[in-house]
Amino acid sequence: MRKIIIVSVFLIIFSVNLFANKVLAILPFESVFKEIAEEQKDAILLAVEDYDNRLEVVFKDSKGSEEGAILALDDYIREYGKPEAVISCASWIATALNPVTAEQGLFHLAIGSASIDRKYPNHTIRMTVDEKTEEELLSYYLLQYNKIAVFYMNNELGENWLNALNKKLGSKIKLSLSYNPEKRDFNNSVKQIKAIDPDVVVLISSSNAAEISKLIKQAGINVQLVGTRPIERPEMLEMAEFTEGLIYTFPSFDTGNQMLEKFESKYQYMPTFFGMEAYDATVSLILGLEENSPNDLFNWYKGKTFIGALGSVTVDRNGDANYPYMFKEIKNGKFVMADFQYALILEQTKQEIMAVFNKMDSDLKIAAKELSTGITGEKADIIIKKLHNFNKFSFDVVTLDTTGTIRNVFPKDYSDILGENVSEREYVKRIIETQKPVISKAFETLEGFVSFDFQYPIFDSNDKYIGSVSILTKPDFFADMIEDKIASFPVELCIMQTDGIIVYDINKEEIGLNLFTSDIYNDFLSLRQLGRKMSIYPQG
Ligand code: COI
């Protein structure tokens, strides 16, 4: 009997080991990034505890270098055989491990790696949003400055950031200086920064940023400091007297999520982005390994959306995670959402909508001149086709005669509207009466969507009014303009005409309703008050 019990206990232990998933996490422990590595390790262990204790994670030290990472992998294989998956931190390390893991058939998951170069494209999954996405946001903010200094780490992350900023901001960058993050000798560079008297200093920096900020401020350089995702480190708040006012781009996750609470109660400190990302990476890996062999993991991740500590994370077809980004700042010694960003998004959206409208307006003016020889016929067909094709947001282009009857249309698929008299429409009446260009208010089209119509009068060679040409905006015009822009922010954007008509809202059913008169808003008085203010004041 005793023998049987011993055998069965052995079998249980054996079967546990047989099914364990071996994972190697190569993190930069002995380096300037050691606190990041420790936080990632804590988060990985928390995820294993929360979701699966069959994941056997071994942690090895990359020492923050490519060679160190490759040695760590060799070491692991010598000791334990091949792992099912390799997790690595830092862009330059992911770039180095991509070919090595691909050639050995090991699944590779990169964290803390915003800027990687994949020699093997369909291999590495990355949980960090690409630096190019973050850069779009940051550059838009930086455009307001004319004398920019960039102080960056001399690694792949820093160098790629500098290249991207150079492309976008060109001659506005008056000085770019690199530093070795392990050396921590910044005095000479700070002197050079002071010499150009910049308006803003961009720090592509992480654990060193607090010390650099201190030296900059102590040197009497009173400038706006700007940073990127890895800058949100606890040291920045410990030295808040020097870092106060820093503006930086950062993922906009839900700060009330449960992982943060669990992490804090287990480890007695709050995780930063690095811990949250490591946690999500590990949880997703646990789920992936439950259903797949390591060879199938890349395809399993591709196109998936997870809801994790970082919020909704979608992995694109390159294997890169995407999630919202926003601006944050250090205010009163705390990391908080930056208020200015809402005005920035609104201004950017306004400018882009105006650019589309201005293009429609100037193209219509040209087309109206060209149509002076006639609003129908072969030549007219070519003109309206060109007008439609050159305006991305055109739903259709039509010509109307002097009675407001539709005489020509492109695309031809909509030919059933030919002969339709639309002279009852307020803006058609206006153009017939004034023979001047008009823009409609939002109206419900024959096709059943809310749209705008831009019209230009057409005169023949004797200056006689012979009709008009119009562009009708596409139903998804505003959605196309807006949704991408706010995808990075935890906000919704709505567009209201000054008469209260909602021309765009994330809830499609609200488009076309009137904020001032539609019953569904009766219980939302403060929203109505806000709408009234919006209809009176152009800004604020
Ligand atoms: C990155 O490479 O994107 C990182 O965040 C690395 C980190 C160790 C600063």
Coordinates of C-alpha atoms in Angstrom, one line a residue, residues 496 515-516 525-535 540:
M496 CA -22.6 70.2 -32.9
L515 CA -29.4 68.9 -28.5
F516 CA -31.7 71.9 -27.8
L525 CA -29.7 70.1 -18.6
S526 CA -26.0 70.7 -18.1
L527 CA -25.3 69.2 -21.5
R528 CA -27.8 71.6 -23.0
Q529 CA -26.3 74.5 -21.2
L530 CA -22.9 73.5 -22.5
G531 CA -24.3 73.3 -26.0
R532 CA -25.7 76.8 -25.7
K533 CA -22.3 78.1 -24.6
M534 CA -20.7 76.2 -27.5
S535 CA -23.2 77.8 -30.0
G540 CA -13.2 78.1 -24.4

